[in-house]
XYZ file of C-alpha atoms in Angstrom:
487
model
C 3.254 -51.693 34.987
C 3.601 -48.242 36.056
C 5.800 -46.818 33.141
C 3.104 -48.846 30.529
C 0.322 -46.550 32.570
C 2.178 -43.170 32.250
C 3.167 -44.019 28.755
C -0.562 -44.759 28.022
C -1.580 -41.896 30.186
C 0.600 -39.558 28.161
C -0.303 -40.720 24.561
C -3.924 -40.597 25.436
C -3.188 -37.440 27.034
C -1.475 -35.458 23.457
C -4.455 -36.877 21.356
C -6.710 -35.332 23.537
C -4.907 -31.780 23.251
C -4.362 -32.606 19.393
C -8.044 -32.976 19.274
C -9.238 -30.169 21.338
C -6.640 -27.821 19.083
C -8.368 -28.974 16.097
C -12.034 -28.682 17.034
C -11.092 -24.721 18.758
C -9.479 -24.159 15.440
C -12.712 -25.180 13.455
C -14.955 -22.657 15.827
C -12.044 -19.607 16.496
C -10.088 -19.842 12.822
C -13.163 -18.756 10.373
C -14.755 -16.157 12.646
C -14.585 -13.153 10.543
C -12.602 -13.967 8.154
C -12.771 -14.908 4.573
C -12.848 -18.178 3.501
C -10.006 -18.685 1.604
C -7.712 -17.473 4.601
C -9.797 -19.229 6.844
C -8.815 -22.617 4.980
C -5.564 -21.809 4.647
C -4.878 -21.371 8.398
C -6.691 -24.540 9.465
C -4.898 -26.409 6.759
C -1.806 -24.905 9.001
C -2.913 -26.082 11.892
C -4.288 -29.367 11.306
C -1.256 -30.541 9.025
C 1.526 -28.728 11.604
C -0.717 -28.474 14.573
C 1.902 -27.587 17.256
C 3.542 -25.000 14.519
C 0.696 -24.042 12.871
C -1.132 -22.965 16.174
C 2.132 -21.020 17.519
C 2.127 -19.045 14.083
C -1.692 -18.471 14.510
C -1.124 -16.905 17.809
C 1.620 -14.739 16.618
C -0.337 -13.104 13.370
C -3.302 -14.469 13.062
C -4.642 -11.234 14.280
C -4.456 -8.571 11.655
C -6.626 -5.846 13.830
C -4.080 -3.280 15.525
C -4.711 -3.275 19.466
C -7.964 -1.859 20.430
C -5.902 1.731 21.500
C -4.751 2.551 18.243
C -8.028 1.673 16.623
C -10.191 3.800 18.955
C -7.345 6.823 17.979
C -8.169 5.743 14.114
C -12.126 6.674 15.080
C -11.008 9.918 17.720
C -8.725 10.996 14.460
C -12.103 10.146 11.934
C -14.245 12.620 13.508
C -11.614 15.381 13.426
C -10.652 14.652 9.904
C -14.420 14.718 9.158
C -15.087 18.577 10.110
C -12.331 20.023 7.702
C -14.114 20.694 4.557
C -11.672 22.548 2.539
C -12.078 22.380 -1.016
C -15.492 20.606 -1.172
C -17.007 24.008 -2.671
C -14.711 23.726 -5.534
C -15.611 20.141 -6.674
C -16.208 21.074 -10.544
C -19.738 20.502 -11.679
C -19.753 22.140 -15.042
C -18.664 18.867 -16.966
C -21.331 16.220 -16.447
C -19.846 13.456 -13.933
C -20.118 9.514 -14.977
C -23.777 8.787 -12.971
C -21.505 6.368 -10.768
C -19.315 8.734 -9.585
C -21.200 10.007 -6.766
C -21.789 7.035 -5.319
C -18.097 5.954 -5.004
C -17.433 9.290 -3.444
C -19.694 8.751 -1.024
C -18.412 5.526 -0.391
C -14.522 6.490 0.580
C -16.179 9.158 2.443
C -17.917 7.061 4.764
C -15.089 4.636 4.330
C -12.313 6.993 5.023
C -13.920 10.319 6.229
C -11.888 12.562 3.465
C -14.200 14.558 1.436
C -13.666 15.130 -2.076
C -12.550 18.331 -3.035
C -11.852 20.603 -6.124
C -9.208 23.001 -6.978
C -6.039 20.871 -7.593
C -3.565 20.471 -9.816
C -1.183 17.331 -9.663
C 1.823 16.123 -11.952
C 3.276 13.092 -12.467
C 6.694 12.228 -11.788
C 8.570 8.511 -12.866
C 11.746 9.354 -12.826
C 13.640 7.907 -9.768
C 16.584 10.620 -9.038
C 14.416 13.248 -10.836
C 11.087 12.581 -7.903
C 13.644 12.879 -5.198
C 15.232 15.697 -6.363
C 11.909 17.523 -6.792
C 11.082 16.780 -3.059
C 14.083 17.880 -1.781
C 13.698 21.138 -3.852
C 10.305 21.932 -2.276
C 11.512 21.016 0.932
C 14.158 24.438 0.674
C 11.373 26.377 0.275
C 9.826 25.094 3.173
C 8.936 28.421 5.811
C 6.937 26.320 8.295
C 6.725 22.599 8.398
C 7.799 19.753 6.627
C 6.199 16.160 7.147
C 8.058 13.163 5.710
C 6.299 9.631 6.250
C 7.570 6.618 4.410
C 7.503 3.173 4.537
C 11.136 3.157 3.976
C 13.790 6.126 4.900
C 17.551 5.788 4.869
C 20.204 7.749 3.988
C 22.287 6.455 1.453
C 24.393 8.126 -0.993
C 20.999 8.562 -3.575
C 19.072 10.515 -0.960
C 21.870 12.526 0.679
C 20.860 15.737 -0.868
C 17.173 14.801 0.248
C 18.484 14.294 4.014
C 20.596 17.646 3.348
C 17.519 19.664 2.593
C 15.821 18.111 5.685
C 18.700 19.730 7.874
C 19.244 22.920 6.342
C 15.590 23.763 6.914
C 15.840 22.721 10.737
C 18.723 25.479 10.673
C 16.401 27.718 9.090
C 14.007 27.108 12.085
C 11.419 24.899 9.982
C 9.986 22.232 11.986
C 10.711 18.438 10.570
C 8.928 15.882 11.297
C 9.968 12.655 10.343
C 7.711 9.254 10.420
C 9.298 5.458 9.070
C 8.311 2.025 9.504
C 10.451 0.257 12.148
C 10.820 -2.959 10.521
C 11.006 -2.006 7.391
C 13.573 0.695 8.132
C 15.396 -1.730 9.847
C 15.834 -4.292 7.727
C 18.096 -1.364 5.344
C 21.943 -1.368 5.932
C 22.029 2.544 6.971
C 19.071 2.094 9.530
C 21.310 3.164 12.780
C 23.129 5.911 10.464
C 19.566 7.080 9.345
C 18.266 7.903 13.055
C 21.675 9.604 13.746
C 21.328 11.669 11.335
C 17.844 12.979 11.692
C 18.768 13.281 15.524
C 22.058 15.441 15.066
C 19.884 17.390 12.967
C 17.407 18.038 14.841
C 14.469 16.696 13.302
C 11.669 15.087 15.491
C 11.005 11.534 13.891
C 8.958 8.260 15.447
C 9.228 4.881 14.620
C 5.299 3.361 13.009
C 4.012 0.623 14.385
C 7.552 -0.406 16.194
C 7.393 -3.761 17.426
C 9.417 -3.348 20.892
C 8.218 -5.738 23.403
C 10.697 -4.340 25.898
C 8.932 -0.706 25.626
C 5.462 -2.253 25.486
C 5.274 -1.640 21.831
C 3.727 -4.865 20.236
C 1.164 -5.655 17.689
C 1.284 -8.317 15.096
C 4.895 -8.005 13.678
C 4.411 -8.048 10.036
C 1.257 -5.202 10.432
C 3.358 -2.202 8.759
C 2.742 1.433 7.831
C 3.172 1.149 3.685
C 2.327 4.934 3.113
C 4.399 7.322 1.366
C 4.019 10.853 1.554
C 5.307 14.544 2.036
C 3.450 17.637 3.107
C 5.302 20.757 2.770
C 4.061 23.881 4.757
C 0.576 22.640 3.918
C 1.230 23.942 0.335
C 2.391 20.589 -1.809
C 2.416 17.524 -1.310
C 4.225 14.425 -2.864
C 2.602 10.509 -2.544
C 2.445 7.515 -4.571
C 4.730 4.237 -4.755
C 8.646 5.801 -3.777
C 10.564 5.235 -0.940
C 13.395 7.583 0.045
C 16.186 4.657 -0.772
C 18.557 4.110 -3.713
C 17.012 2.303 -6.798
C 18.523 -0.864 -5.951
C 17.061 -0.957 -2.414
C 20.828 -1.202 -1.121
C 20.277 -5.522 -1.204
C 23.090 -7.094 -2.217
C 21.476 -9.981 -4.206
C 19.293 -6.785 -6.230
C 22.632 -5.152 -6.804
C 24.549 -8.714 -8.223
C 21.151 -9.029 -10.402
C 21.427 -5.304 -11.558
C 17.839 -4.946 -10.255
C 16.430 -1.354 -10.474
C 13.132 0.005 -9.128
C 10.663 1.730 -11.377
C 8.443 4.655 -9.265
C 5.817 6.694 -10.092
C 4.635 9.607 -7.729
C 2.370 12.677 -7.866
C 2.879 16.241 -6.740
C 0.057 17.764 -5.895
C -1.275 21.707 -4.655
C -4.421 22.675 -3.240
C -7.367 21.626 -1.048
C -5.863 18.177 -1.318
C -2.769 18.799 0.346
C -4.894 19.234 3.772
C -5.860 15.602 3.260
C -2.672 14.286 3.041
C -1.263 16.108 5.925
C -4.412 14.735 7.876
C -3.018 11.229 6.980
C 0.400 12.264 8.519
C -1.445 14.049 11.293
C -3.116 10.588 12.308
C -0.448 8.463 12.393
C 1.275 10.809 14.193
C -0.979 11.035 16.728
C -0.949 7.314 16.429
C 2.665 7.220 17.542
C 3.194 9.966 19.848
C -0.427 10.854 21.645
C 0.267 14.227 20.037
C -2.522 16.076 18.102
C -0.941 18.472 15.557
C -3.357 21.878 15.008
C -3.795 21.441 11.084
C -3.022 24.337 8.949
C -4.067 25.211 5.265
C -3.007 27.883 2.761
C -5.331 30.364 1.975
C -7.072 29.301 -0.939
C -7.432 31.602 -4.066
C -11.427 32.649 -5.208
C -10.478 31.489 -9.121
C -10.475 28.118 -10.053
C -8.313 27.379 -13.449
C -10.027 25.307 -16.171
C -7.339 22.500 -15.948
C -7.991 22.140 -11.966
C -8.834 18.432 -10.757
C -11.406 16.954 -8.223
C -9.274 14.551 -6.021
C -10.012 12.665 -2.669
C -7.598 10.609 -0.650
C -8.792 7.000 0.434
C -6.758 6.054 3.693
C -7.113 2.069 4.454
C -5.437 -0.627 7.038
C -6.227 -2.377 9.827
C -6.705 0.613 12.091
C -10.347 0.455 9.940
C -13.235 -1.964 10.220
C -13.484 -2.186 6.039
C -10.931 -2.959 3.655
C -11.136 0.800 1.976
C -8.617 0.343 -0.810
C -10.280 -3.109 -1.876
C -13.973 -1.201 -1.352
C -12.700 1.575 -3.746
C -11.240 -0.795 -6.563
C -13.756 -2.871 -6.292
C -16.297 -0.241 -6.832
C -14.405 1.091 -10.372
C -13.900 -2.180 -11.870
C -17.484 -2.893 -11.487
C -18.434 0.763 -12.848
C -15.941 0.810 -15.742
C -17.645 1.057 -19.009
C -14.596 0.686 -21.471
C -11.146 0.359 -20.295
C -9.435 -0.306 -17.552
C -5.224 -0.417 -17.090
C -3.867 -1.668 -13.818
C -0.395 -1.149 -12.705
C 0.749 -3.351 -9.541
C 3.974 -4.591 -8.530
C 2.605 -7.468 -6.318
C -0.812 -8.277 -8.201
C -2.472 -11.275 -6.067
C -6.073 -10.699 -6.021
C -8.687 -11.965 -4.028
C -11.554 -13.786 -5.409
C -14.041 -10.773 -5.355
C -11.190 -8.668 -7.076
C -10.363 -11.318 -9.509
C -14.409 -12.037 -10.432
C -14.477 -7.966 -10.766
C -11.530 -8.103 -13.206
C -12.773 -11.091 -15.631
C -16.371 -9.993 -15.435
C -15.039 -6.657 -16.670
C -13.690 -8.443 -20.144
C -16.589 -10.809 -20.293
C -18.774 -7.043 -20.301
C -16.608 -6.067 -23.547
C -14.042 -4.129 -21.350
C -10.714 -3.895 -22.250
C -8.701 -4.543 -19.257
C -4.834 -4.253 -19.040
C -2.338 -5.673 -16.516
C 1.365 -4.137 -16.233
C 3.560 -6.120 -14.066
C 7.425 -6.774 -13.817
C 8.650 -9.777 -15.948
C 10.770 -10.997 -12.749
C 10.304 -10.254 -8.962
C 12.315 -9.339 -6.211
C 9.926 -11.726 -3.446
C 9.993 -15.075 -4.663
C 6.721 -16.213 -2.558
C 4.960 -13.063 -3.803
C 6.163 -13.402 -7.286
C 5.414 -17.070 -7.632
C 1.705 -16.541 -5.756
C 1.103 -13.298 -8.702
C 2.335 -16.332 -11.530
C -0.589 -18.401 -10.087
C -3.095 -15.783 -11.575
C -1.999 -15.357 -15.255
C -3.803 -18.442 -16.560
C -7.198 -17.268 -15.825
C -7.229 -13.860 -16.204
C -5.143 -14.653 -19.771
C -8.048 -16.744 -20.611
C -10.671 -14.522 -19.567
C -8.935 -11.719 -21.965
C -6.999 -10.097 -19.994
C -4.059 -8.886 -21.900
C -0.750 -8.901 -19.590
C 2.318 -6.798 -19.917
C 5.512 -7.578 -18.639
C 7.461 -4.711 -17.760
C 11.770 -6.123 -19.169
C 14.184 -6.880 -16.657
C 16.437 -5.764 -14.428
C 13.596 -3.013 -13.894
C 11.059 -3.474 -10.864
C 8.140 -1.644 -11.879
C 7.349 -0.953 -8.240
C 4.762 2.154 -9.518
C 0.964 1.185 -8.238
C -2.019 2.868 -10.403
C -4.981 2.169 -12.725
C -7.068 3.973 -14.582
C -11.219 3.927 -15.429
C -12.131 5.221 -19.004
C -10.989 8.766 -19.513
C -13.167 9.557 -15.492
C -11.412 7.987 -13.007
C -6.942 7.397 -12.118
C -6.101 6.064 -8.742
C -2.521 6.243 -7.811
C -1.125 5.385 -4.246
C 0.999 3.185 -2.433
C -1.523 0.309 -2.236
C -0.887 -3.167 -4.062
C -3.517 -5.493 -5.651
C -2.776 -8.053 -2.808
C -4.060 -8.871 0.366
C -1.197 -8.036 2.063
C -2.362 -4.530 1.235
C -5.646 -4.940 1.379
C -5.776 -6.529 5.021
C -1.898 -5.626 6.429
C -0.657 -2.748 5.332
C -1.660 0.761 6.365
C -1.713 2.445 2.924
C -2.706 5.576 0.685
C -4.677 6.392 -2.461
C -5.482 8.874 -4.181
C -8.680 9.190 -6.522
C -8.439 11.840 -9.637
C -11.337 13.032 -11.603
C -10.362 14.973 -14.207
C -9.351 14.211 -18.285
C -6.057 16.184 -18.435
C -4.653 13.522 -15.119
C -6.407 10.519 -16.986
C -4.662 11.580 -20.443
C -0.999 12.021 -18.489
C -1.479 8.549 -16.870
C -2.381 7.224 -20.361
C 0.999 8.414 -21.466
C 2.852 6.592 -18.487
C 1.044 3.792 -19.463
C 2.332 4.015 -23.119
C 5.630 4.004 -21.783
C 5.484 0.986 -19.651
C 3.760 -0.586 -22.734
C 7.245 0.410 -25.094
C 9.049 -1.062 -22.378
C 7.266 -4.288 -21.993
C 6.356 -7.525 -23.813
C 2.805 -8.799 -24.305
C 2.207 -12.691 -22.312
C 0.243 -14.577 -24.395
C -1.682 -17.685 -22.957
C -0.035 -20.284 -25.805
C 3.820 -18.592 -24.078
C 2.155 -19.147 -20.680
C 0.946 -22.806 -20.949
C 4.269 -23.947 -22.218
C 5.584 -23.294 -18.808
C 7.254 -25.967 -16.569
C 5.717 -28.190 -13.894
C 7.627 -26.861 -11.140
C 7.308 -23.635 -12.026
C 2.898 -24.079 -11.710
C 3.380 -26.395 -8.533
C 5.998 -23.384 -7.125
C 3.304 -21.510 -8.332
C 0.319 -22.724 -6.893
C 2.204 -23.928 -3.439
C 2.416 -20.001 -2.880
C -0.375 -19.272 -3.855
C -1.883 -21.354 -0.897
C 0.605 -19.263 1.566
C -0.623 -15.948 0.246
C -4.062 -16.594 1.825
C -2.755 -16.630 5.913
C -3.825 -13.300 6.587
């Protein structure tokens, strides 16, 4: 009688918990956040309650702790106050009427002005980019600032590494930010953070996740930016990590997988913004402020000089800045738009902005890599192609074994964006990221011809190709699709 009543006791005793899980996930799950995500999670928890609920606690949270975020704010109002450059925004060419009103928008968004006076150039050539930043880095006299998602020294970016030490020994100060899981995850991780040691370079891990040092937020919350400020006079960003091609995988190297880049090198007022970017998350990681210092900038402006403004976004912010700023263009575009994205998996406000934009007589252009390199990310993107194919957009597939890994678009002949921030909500929610907004014809006419070239070196999807697909390719498809929403 007494086993039968604990038995009883402890049946009764789980439903009640399972219950009380599910109605706390119905109140707690949707609270601020979108519905899609919000469905997704209790879908988690209600079909794998015990599981579901343990992965909910773990990263169901994609704020950063309340410390860093109240550094993001202290960091805001210091970035705000440095107006260099804003003078020299070029008014003599009439601006697109919208334009003011999206640079107001990343400015209350992000707190970087926009400023005139730059020049940029494009770079996609892998070896070539990384050469090119290791040559500006020996002409470094004061400081050099490397942050990237990914740094290891391999035997592609020895020279870069080399040019790192030889200006410690010429009494330059290095400082050297990476993302600790990311980082770690390479083969050469422990080599990497030898070497900038016996060099003497000062480097911190981003958003390390050591439990043991009372480092901990949300594991997969990373720092996706990639940038490097030299003496405050250039600067180099865009979609390039400092790794071989091939990422140093195994499985990439047996599939002959290689990774296509695009970055920008950039002079003038802008280069302050981007070492304010590497200022913050420095002071994110170390509680050290860095004094920021600018070159002296020249009275003439050259005719070919560009207005640019750098859009900084992730979860140390209460908006999603990057979506805020595509968003924004899409809806502004007037006749063409061309979007370049390694990992395109839009949300539903993203993908409305992108069909709406063809159903307005807007040609609208999607580059992405024929195969992928993350199967759940590649399969989720697949899950798109259907309806944006039938709304008109026209898809290019850049040909295998290339991963074209190079994130951009362009509005019209106004308006290129070029940074290190997918169309995904991994980026849009996770990932602390970059971008870069360029007004000015001459950058809009070089992106056009990087576009060409991706459009030589691609085939055209067609929606008769796409519907003859398999079924378990579309239920692979659409099953990861569902994942890509637990943010």
């Amino acid at each position: 009688m007494e086993t039968g009543f604990w038995v009883s006791f402890s049946i009764v005793l789980a439903l009640l918990i399972d219950f009380v899980i599910r109605v706390l996930a119905i109140i707690f799950v949707p609270r601020n956040r979108k519905p899609t995500s919000a469905t997704a999670w209790l879908l988690a928890i209600f079909l794998i309650p015990y599981i579901g609920i343990l992965f909910f606690l773990l990263i169901g949270s994609y704020k950063l702790p309340k410390s860093r975020r109240q550094k993001q704010d202290e960091i805001n109002r210091f970035i705000i106050d440095s107006t260099e450059g804003i003078e020299r925004v070029r008014r003599d060419h009439p601006w697109p009427p919208w334009l003011e009103g999206v640079v107001e928008l990343n400015r209350n968004l992000g707190a970087m002005p926009l400023v005139g006076g730059n020049r940029a150039t494009l770079n996609g050539d892998y070896q070539g980019s990384l050469d090119a930043m290791a040559e500006e880095i020996g002409k470094a006299k004061r400081y050099v600032h490397v942050e990237f998602y990914i740094l290891t020294l391999d035997k592609t970016t020895a020279p870069f590494f080399d040019a790192l030490e030889a200006a410690v020994q010429r009494g330059v100060t290095v400082r050297v930010l990476l993302d600790h899981i990311a980082s770690l995850r390479t083969p050469d991780y422990k080599r990497t953070l030898k070497r900038l040691t016996a060099m003497g370079a000062r480097w911190q891990l981003m958003l390390p996740v050591q439990p043991l040092k009372r480092k901990y937020q949300r594991p997969d919350l990373r720092n996706h930016r990639k940038l490097l400020v030299v003496d405050g006079r250039v600067a180099f960003m865009g979609s390039q990590n400092v790794i071989d091609r091939s990422y140093n995988k195994k499985s990439n190297i047996r599939r002959g997988l290689k990774w296509k880049e695009l970055i920008v090198r950039l002079e003038g007022p802008i280069v302050a913004g981007l070492n304010a970017i590497f200022i913050t998350d420095w002071y994110s990681e170390t509680d050290e402020l860095l004094r920021r210092e600018t070159e002296p900038i020249t009275d003439e402006i050259d005719a070919n000089e560009l207005d640019a403004q750098v859009v900084p976004s992730g979860p140390g912010f209460a908006g999603e800045n990057n979506l805020r700023l595509f968003l924004a263009l899409l809806y502004y575009a007037q006749e063409r738009i061309v979007i370049t994205s390694p990992y395109f998996v839009p949300d539903e406000s993203m993908l409305m902005a992108i069909t709406s934009a063809v159903q307005r007589g807007i040609r609208v252009d999607l580059f992405v890599s024929e195969i992928g390199d993350q199967a759940l990310v590649y399969h989720a993107q697949r899950s798109y192609y259907e309806a944006l194919l039938r709304a008109g957009v026209r898809i290019w597939m850049y040909k295998a074994p290339y991963i074209l890994h190079a994130k951009h678009f362009t509005i019209d002949d106004d308006v290129a964006v070029i940074g290190s921030s997918n169309m995904d909500m991994r980026s849009f929610q996770l990932n602390m990221e970059v971008s870069l907004m360029v007004r000015g014809r001459s950058f809009v006419d070089e992106m056009r011809k990087v576009e060409d070239g991706y459009r030589q070196d691609s085939r055209e999807l067609t929606l008769d190709e796409w519907m003859k697909q398999p079924l378990r390719s579309t239920v692979l498809d659409n099953l990861a699709r569902l994942t890509s929403a637990l943010q």
